[in-house]
Amino acid sequence: MASALRVLGIDPGLTRCGVGVVDVRPDRSAALVHVGVVRSGAELPVAERLALIARGLREVLATYRPDVVAVERVFAQQNRSTVMGTAQASGIALLLAAEHGLSAATHTPSEVKAAITGYGSADKRQVQTMVARVLRLDALPQPADAADALAIALCHGWRRDTPAGSTASGTLTPAQRAWADAEKKAARR
């Protein structure tokens, strides 16, 4: 049997950067390795906040040694300062992946939601519930940033050896169809 792929999922944020590490097997089953949040205080200068995030991500990379890194893709929001912080934290995550010689990918929120729930507009609770179910957790992962990081990791891990629109058996589940549709829409943008 092929070995599990260890994926570090990152939900970038300047105040709370969610991190989740999962082992995803070729049969799409997955196991939780680590989940957490790297925090930085809003009162600190941006450079110090980014350094704290980088330090936290370096610790996760060194401790859990992922095979790949998956980061939520920055998307347009109304609040410019939120977008800037998210983009800056995302840049740190992608830089650290490259420094560690790891491939990195980005996934849109709708891609991740479709992969996890079968619905690209799922709410936070639906994502948390499905992540808990997939990873066989006794409780919903908290906070939402941590659950999102796990969802990003699962989304990426499920892509391995399975091009969009196909599965090992050649048939798509409803969740996989929704995911493939979300990927096609994202590619057209």
PDB file of C-alpha atoms in Angstrom:
ATOM      1  CA  MET A   1       0.000   0.000   0.000  1.00  0.00           C
ATOM      2  CA  ALA A   2       1.274   3.478  -0.819  1.00  0.00           C
ATOM      3  CA  SER A   3       2.295   5.612   2.077  1.00  0.00           C
ATOM      4  CA  ALA A   4       0.343   8.483   3.512  1.00  0.00           C
ATOM      5  CA  LEU A   5       0.987  12.003   2.296  1.00  0.00           C
ATOM      6  CA  ARG A   6       1.614  14.392   5.190  1.00  0.00           C
ATOM      7  CA  VAL A   7       0.001  17.741   4.376  1.00  0.00           C
ATOM      8  CA  LEU A   8       0.412  20.982   6.304  1.00  0.00           C
ATOM      9  CA  GLY A   9      -2.676  23.117   5.750  1.00  0.00           C
ATOM     10  CA  ILE A  10      -2.465  26.815   6.570  1.00  0.00           C
ATOM     11  CA  ASP A  11      -5.349  29.240   6.992  1.00  0.00           C
ATOM     12  CA  PRO A  12      -3.348  32.473   6.820  1.00  0.00           C
ATOM     13  CA  GLY A  13      -4.131  35.368   9.074  1.00  0.00           C
ATOM     14  CA  LEU A  14      -2.166  38.068  10.820  1.00  0.00           C
ATOM     15  CA  THR A  15      -3.872  37.687  14.201  1.00  0.00           C
ATOM     16  CA  ARG A  16      -4.707  33.967  13.991  1.00  0.00           C
ATOM     17  CA  CYS A  17      -2.958  31.703  11.507  1.00  0.00           C
ATOM     18  CA  GLY A  18      -4.550  28.255  11.558  1.00  0.00           C
ATOM     19  CA  VAL A  19      -2.290  25.241  11.068  1.00  0.00           C
ATOM     20  CA  GLY A  20      -3.356  21.657  10.555  1.00  0.00           C
ATOM     21  CA  VAL A  21      -1.285  18.608   9.721  1.00  0.00           C
ATOM     22  CA  VAL A  22      -2.948  15.456   8.411  1.00  0.00           C
ATOM     23  CA  ASP A  23      -1.768  12.186   6.954  1.00  0.00           C
ATOM     24  CA  VAL A  24      -3.870  11.352   3.887  1.00  0.00           C
ATOM     25  CA  ARG A  25      -3.735   7.822   2.508  1.00  0.00           C
ATOM     26  CA  PRO A  26      -4.344   6.946  -1.153  1.00  0.00           C
ATOM     27  CA  ASP A  27      -7.810   5.600  -0.241  1.00  0.00           C
ATOM     28  CA  ARG A  28      -8.657   9.172   0.929  1.00  0.00           C
ATOM     29  CA  SER A  29      -8.818   8.191   4.594  1.00  0.00           C
ATOM     30  CA  ALA A  30      -7.003  10.633   6.831  1.00  0.00           C
ATOM     31  CA  ALA A  31      -5.594  10.953  10.318  1.00  0.00           C
ATOM     32  CA  LEU A  32      -5.028  14.024  12.439  1.00  0.00           C
ATOM     33  CA  VAL A  33      -1.385  14.695  13.249  1.00  0.00           C
ATOM     34  CA  HIS A  34      -1.528  18.239  14.662  1.00  0.00           C
ATOM     35  CA  VAL A  35      -3.858  21.200  14.826  1.00  0.00           C
ATOM     36  CA  GLY A  36      -3.290  24.636  16.275  1.00  0.00           C
ATOM     37  CA  VAL A  37      -3.183  28.372  15.781  1.00  0.00           C
ATOM     38  CA  VAL A  38      -0.188  30.684  15.569  1.00  0.00           C
ATOM     39  CA  ARG A  39      -1.167  34.004  17.149  1.00  0.00           C
ATOM     40  CA  SER A  40       0.217  37.514  17.040  1.00  0.00           C
ATOM     41  CA  GLY A  41      -1.024  40.502  18.989  1.00  0.00           C
ATOM     42  CA  ALA A  42      -2.714  43.317  17.125  1.00  0.00           C
ATOM     43  CA  GLU A  43      -0.766  45.826  19.248  1.00  0.00           C
ATOM     44  CA  LEU A  44       2.578  44.707  17.779  1.00  0.00           C
ATOM     45  CA  PRO A  45       4.193  46.234  14.686  1.00  0.00           C
ATOM     46  CA  VAL A  46       3.438  44.283  11.514  1.00  0.00           C
ATOM     47  CA  ALA A  47       7.060  43.147  11.114  1.00  0.00           C
ATOM     48  CA  GLU A  48       7.039  41.589  14.595  1.00  0.00           C
ATOM     49  CA  ARG A  49       3.688  39.942  13.932  1.00  0.00           C
ATOM     50  CA  LEU A  50       5.004  38.384  10.729  1.00  0.00           C
ATOM     51  CA  ALA A  51       8.123  37.205  12.573  1.00  0.00           C
ATOM     52  CA  LEU A  52       5.911  35.489  15.196  1.00  0.00           C
ATOM     53  CA  ILE A  53       3.911  33.770  12.470  1.00  0.00           C
ATOM     54  CA  ALA A  54       7.103  32.685  10.705  1.00  0.00           C
ATOM     55  CA  ARG A  55       8.524  31.317  13.975  1.00  0.00           C
ATOM     56  CA  GLY A  56       5.336  29.351  14.668  1.00  0.00           C
ATOM     57  CA  LEU A  57       5.209  27.924  11.149  1.00  0.00           C
ATOM     58  CA  ARG A  58       8.895  26.990  11.289  1.00  0.00           C
ATOM     59  CA  GLU A  59       8.228  25.058  14.502  1.00  0.00           C
ATOM     60  CA  VAL A  60       5.383  23.139  12.864  1.00  0.00           C
ATOM     61  CA  LEU A  61       7.521  22.410   9.786  1.00  0.00           C
ATOM     62  CA  ALA A  62      10.438  21.169  11.924  1.00  0.00           C
ATOM     63  CA  THR A  63       8.307  19.128  14.313  1.00  0.00           C
ATOM     64  CA  TYR A  64       5.894  17.438  11.893  1.00  0.00           C
ATOM     65  CA  ARG A  65       7.939  17.393   8.663  1.00  0.00           C
ATOM     66  CA  PRO A  66       5.132  17.610   6.094  1.00  0.00           C
ATOM     67  CA  ASP A  67       5.550  16.403   2.513  1.00  0.00           C
ATOM     68  CA  VAL A  68       3.634  19.363   1.047  1.00  0.00           C
ATOM     69  CA  VAL A  69       2.091  22.652   2.134  1.00  0.00           C
ATOM     70  CA  ALA A  70      -1.382  23.897   1.192  1.00  0.00           C
ATOM     71  CA  VAL A  71      -2.440  27.482   1.852  1.00  0.00           C
ATOM     72  CA  GLU A  72      -5.827  29.122   1.521  1.00  0.00           C
ATOM     73  CA  ARG A  73      -5.709  31.464  -1.461  1.00  0.00           C
ATOM     74  CA  VAL A  74      -6.247  35.114  -0.634  1.00  0.00           C
ATOM     75  CA  PHE A  75      -9.554  36.398  -1.948  1.00  0.00           C
ATOM     76  CA  ALA A  76     -11.137  39.830  -2.173  1.00  0.00           C
ATOM     77  CA  GLN A  77     -12.844  41.103   0.935  1.00  0.00           C
ATOM     78  CA  GLN A  78     -14.343  44.437   1.857  1.00  0.00           C
ATOM     79  CA  ASN A  79     -11.837  45.089   4.640  1.00  0.00           C
ATOM     80  CA  ARG A  80      -8.485  46.036   3.068  1.00  0.00           C
ATOM     81  CA  SER A  81      -6.506  45.635   6.281  1.00  0.00           C
ATOM     82  CA  THR A  82      -7.811  42.060   6.639  1.00  0.00           C
ATOM     83  CA  VAL A  83      -6.847  41.264   3.041  1.00  0.00           C
ATOM     84  CA  MET A  84      -3.378  42.747   3.567  1.00  0.00           C
ATOM     85  CA  GLY A  85      -2.764  40.746   6.750  1.00  0.00           C
ATOM     86  CA  THR A  86      -4.008  37.559   5.115  1.00  0.00           C
ATOM     87  CA  ALA A  87      -1.812  38.172   2.059  1.00  0.00           C
ATOM     88  CA  GLN A  88       1.235  38.883   4.207  1.00  0.00           C
ATOM     89  CA  ALA A  89       0.751  35.721   6.294  1.00  0.00           C
ATOM     90  CA  SER A  90       0.154  33.736   3.103  1.00  0.00           C
ATOM     91  CA  GLY A  91       3.419  35.039   1.659  1.00  0.00           C
ATOM     92  CA  ILE A  92       5.272  33.947   4.795  1.00  0.00           C
ATOM     93  CA  ALA A  93       3.769  30.445   4.511  1.00  0.00           C
ATOM     94  CA  LEU A  94       4.678  30.096   0.828  1.00  0.00           C
ATOM     95  CA  LEU A  95       8.193  31.420   1.433  1.00  0.00           C
ATOM     96  CA  LEU A  96       8.803  28.942   4.264  1.00  0.00           C
ATOM     97  CA  ALA A  97       7.561  26.062   2.123  1.00  0.00           C
ATOM     98  CA  ALA A  98      10.068  27.023  -0.575  1.00  0.00           C
ATOM     99  CA  GLU A  99      12.869  27.406   1.973  1.00  0.00           C
ATOM    100  CA  HIS A 100      12.135  23.879   3.202  1.00  0.00           C
ATOM    101  CA  GLY A 101      12.125  22.498  -0.350  1.00  0.00           C
ATOM    102  CA  LEU A 102       8.424  21.649  -0.194  1.00  0.00           C
ATOM    103  CA  SER A 103       5.908  22.057  -2.958  1.00  0.00           C
ATOM    104  CA  ALA A 104       3.133  24.453  -2.053  1.00  0.00           C
ATOM    105  CA  ALA A 105      -0.329  24.959  -3.458  1.00  0.00           C
ATOM    106  CA  THR A 106      -3.119  27.418  -2.850  1.00  0.00           C
ATOM    107  CA  HIS A 107      -6.811  26.610  -2.759  1.00  0.00           C
ATOM    108  CA  THR A 108      -9.758  28.976  -2.798  1.00  0.00           C
ATOM    109  CA  PRO A 109     -12.238  28.872   0.070  1.00  0.00           C
ATOM    110  CA  SER A 110     -14.945  27.577  -2.285  1.00  0.00           C
ATOM    111  CA  GLU A 111     -12.665  24.762  -3.527  1.00  0.00           C
ATOM    112  CA  VAL A 112     -11.977  23.709   0.044  1.00  0.00           C
ATOM    113  CA  LYS A 113     -15.632  23.883   1.095  1.00  0.00           C
ATOM    114  CA  ALA A 114     -16.711  21.879  -1.954  1.00  0.00           C
ATOM    115  CA  ALA A 115     -14.036  19.252  -1.310  1.00  0.00           C
ATOM    116  CA  ILE A 116     -14.996  18.858   2.351  1.00  0.00           C
ATOM    117  CA  THR A 117     -18.767  19.296   2.328  1.00  0.00           C
ATOM    118  CA  GLY A 118     -19.785  18.925  -1.300  1.00  0.00           C
ATOM    119  CA  TYR A 119     -21.050  22.511  -1.259  1.00  0.00           C
ATOM    120  CA  GLY A 120     -18.840  25.461  -2.206  1.00  0.00           C
ATOM    121  CA  SER A 121     -20.800  27.903  -0.054  1.00  0.00           C
ATOM    122  CA  ALA A 122     -20.855  25.838   3.143  1.00  0.00           C
ATOM    123  CA  ASP A 123     -20.710  27.733   6.420  1.00  0.00           C
ATOM    124  CA  LYS A 124     -18.007  27.388   9.103  1.00  0.00           C
ATOM    125  CA  ARG A 125     -20.061  24.948  11.178  1.00  0.00           C
ATOM    126  CA  GLN A 126     -20.627  22.634   8.205  1.00  0.00           C
ATOM    127  CA  VAL A 127     -16.890  22.614   7.448  1.00  0.00           C
ATOM    128  CA  GLN A 128     -16.015  21.926  11.101  1.00  0.00           C
ATOM    129  CA  THR A 129     -18.563  19.103  11.265  1.00  0.00           C
ATOM    130  CA  MET A 130     -17.249  17.383   8.146  1.00  0.00           C
ATOM    131  CA  VAL A 131     -13.611  17.793   9.201  1.00  0.00           C
ATOM    132  CA  ALA A 132     -14.461  16.184  12.548  1.00  0.00           C
ATOM    133  CA  ARG A 133     -16.266  13.350  10.772  1.00  0.00           C
ATOM    134  CA  VAL A 134     -13.478  12.699   8.251  1.00  0.00           C
ATOM    135  CA  LEU A 135     -10.783  12.740  10.954  1.00  0.00           C
ATOM    136  CA  ARG A 136     -12.981  10.809  13.430  1.00  0.00           C
ATOM    137  CA  LEU A 137     -12.663  13.497  16.104  1.00  0.00           C
ATOM    138  CA  ASP A 138     -14.778  13.466  19.249  1.00  0.00           C
ATOM    139  CA  ALA A 139     -15.353  17.222  19.071  1.00  0.00           C
ATOM    140  CA  LEU A 140     -15.425  19.906  16.415  1.00  0.00           C
ATOM    141  CA  PRO A 141     -11.957  21.371  15.835  1.00  0.00           C
ATOM    142  CA  GLN A 142     -11.670  24.822  17.407  1.00  0.00           C
ATOM    143  CA  PRO A 143     -11.178  27.647  16.666  1.00  0.00           C
ATOM    144  CA  ALA A 144     -12.551  27.965  13.142  1.00  0.00           C
ATOM    145  CA  ASP A 145      -9.080  28.958  11.839  1.00  0.00           C
ATOM    146  CA  ALA A 146      -7.730  25.577  12.962  1.00  0.00           C
ATOM    147  CA  ALA A 147     -10.671  23.717  11.394  1.00  0.00           C
ATOM    148  CA  ASP A 148     -10.134  25.638   8.155  1.00  0.00           C
ATOM    149  CA  ALA A 149      -6.437  24.663   8.147  1.00  0.00           C
ATOM    150  CA  LEU A 150      -7.406  20.998   8.496  1.00  0.00           C
ATOM    151  CA  ALA A 151      -9.951  21.377   5.684  1.00  0.00           C
ATOM    152  CA  ILE A 152      -7.291  22.940   3.434  1.00  0.00           C
ATOM    153  CA  ALA A 153      -4.913  20.057   4.205  1.00  0.00           C
ATOM    154  CA  LEU A 154      -7.601  17.459   3.462  1.00  0.00           C
ATOM    155  CA  CYS A 155      -8.602  19.202   0.238  1.00  0.00           C
ATOM    156  CA  HIS A 156      -5.034  19.147  -0.973  1.00  0.00           C
ATOM    157  CA  GLY A 157      -4.372  15.597   0.165  1.00  0.00           C
ATOM    158  CA  TRP A 158      -7.426  14.338  -1.662  1.00  0.00           C
ATOM    159  CA  ARG A 159      -6.116  15.813  -4.909  1.00  0.00           C
ATOM    160  CA  ARG A 160      -3.128  13.452  -4.905  1.00  0.00           C
ATOM    161  CA  ASP A 161      -3.283  10.836  -7.658  1.00  0.00           C
ATOM    162  CA  THR A 162      -6.798  11.990  -8.459  1.00  0.00           C
ATOM    163  CA  PRO A 163      -7.046  14.560 -11.241  1.00  0.00           C
ATOM    164  CA  ALA A 164     -10.075  16.814 -11.037  1.00  0.00           C
ATOM    165  CA  GLY A 165     -13.061  14.946 -12.343  1.00  0.00           C
ATOM    166  CA  SER A 166     -11.845  11.406 -11.715  1.00  0.00           C
ATOM    167  CA  THR A 167     -11.384   8.891  -8.929  1.00  0.00           C
ATOM    168  CA  ALA A 168      -9.671   5.567  -8.607  1.00  0.00           C
ATOM    169  CA  SER A 169     -12.951   3.816  -9.419  1.00  0.00           C
ATOM    170  CA  GLY A 170     -13.842   6.213 -12.236  1.00  0.00           C
ATOM    171  CA  THR A 171     -17.027   7.505 -10.604  1.00  0.00           C
ATOM    172  CA  LEU A 172     -17.496  10.710  -8.671  1.00  0.00           C
ATOM    173  CA  THR A 173     -19.236  11.119  -5.370  1.00  0.00           C
ATOM    174  CA  PRO A 174     -21.530  14.162  -5.036  1.00  0.00           C
ATOM    175  CA  ALA A 175     -18.805  15.921  -2.993  1.00  0.00           C
ATOM    176  CA  GLN A 176     -16.190  15.173  -5.651  1.00  0.00           C
ATOM    177  CA  ARG A 177     -18.496  16.458  -8.417  1.00  0.00           C
ATOM    178  CA  ALA A 178     -19.043  19.700  -6.482  1.00  0.00           C
ATOM    179  CA  TRP A 179     -15.302  19.988  -5.939  1.00  0.00           C
ATOM    180  CA  ALA A 180     -14.531  19.436  -9.631  1.00  0.00           C
ATOM    181  CA  ASP A 181     -17.131  22.074 -10.546  1.00  0.00           C
ATOM    182  CA  ALA A 182     -15.574  24.552  -8.050  1.00  0.00           C
ATOM    183  CA  GLU A 183     -12.115  23.909  -9.513  1.00  0.00           C
ATOM    184  CA  LYS A 184     -13.373  24.545 -13.045  1.00  0.00           C
ATOM    185  CA  LYS A 185     -15.014  27.815 -11.958  1.00  0.00           C
ATOM    186  CA  ALA A 186     -11.849  28.936 -10.147  1.00  0.00           C
ATOM    187  CA  ALA A 187      -9.725  28.136 -13.237  1.00  0.00           C
ATOM    188  CA  ARG A 188     -11.923  30.365 -15.411  1.00  0.00           C
ATOM    189  CA  ARG A 189     -11.336  33.423 -13.189  1.00  0.00           C
TER     190      ARG A 189
END
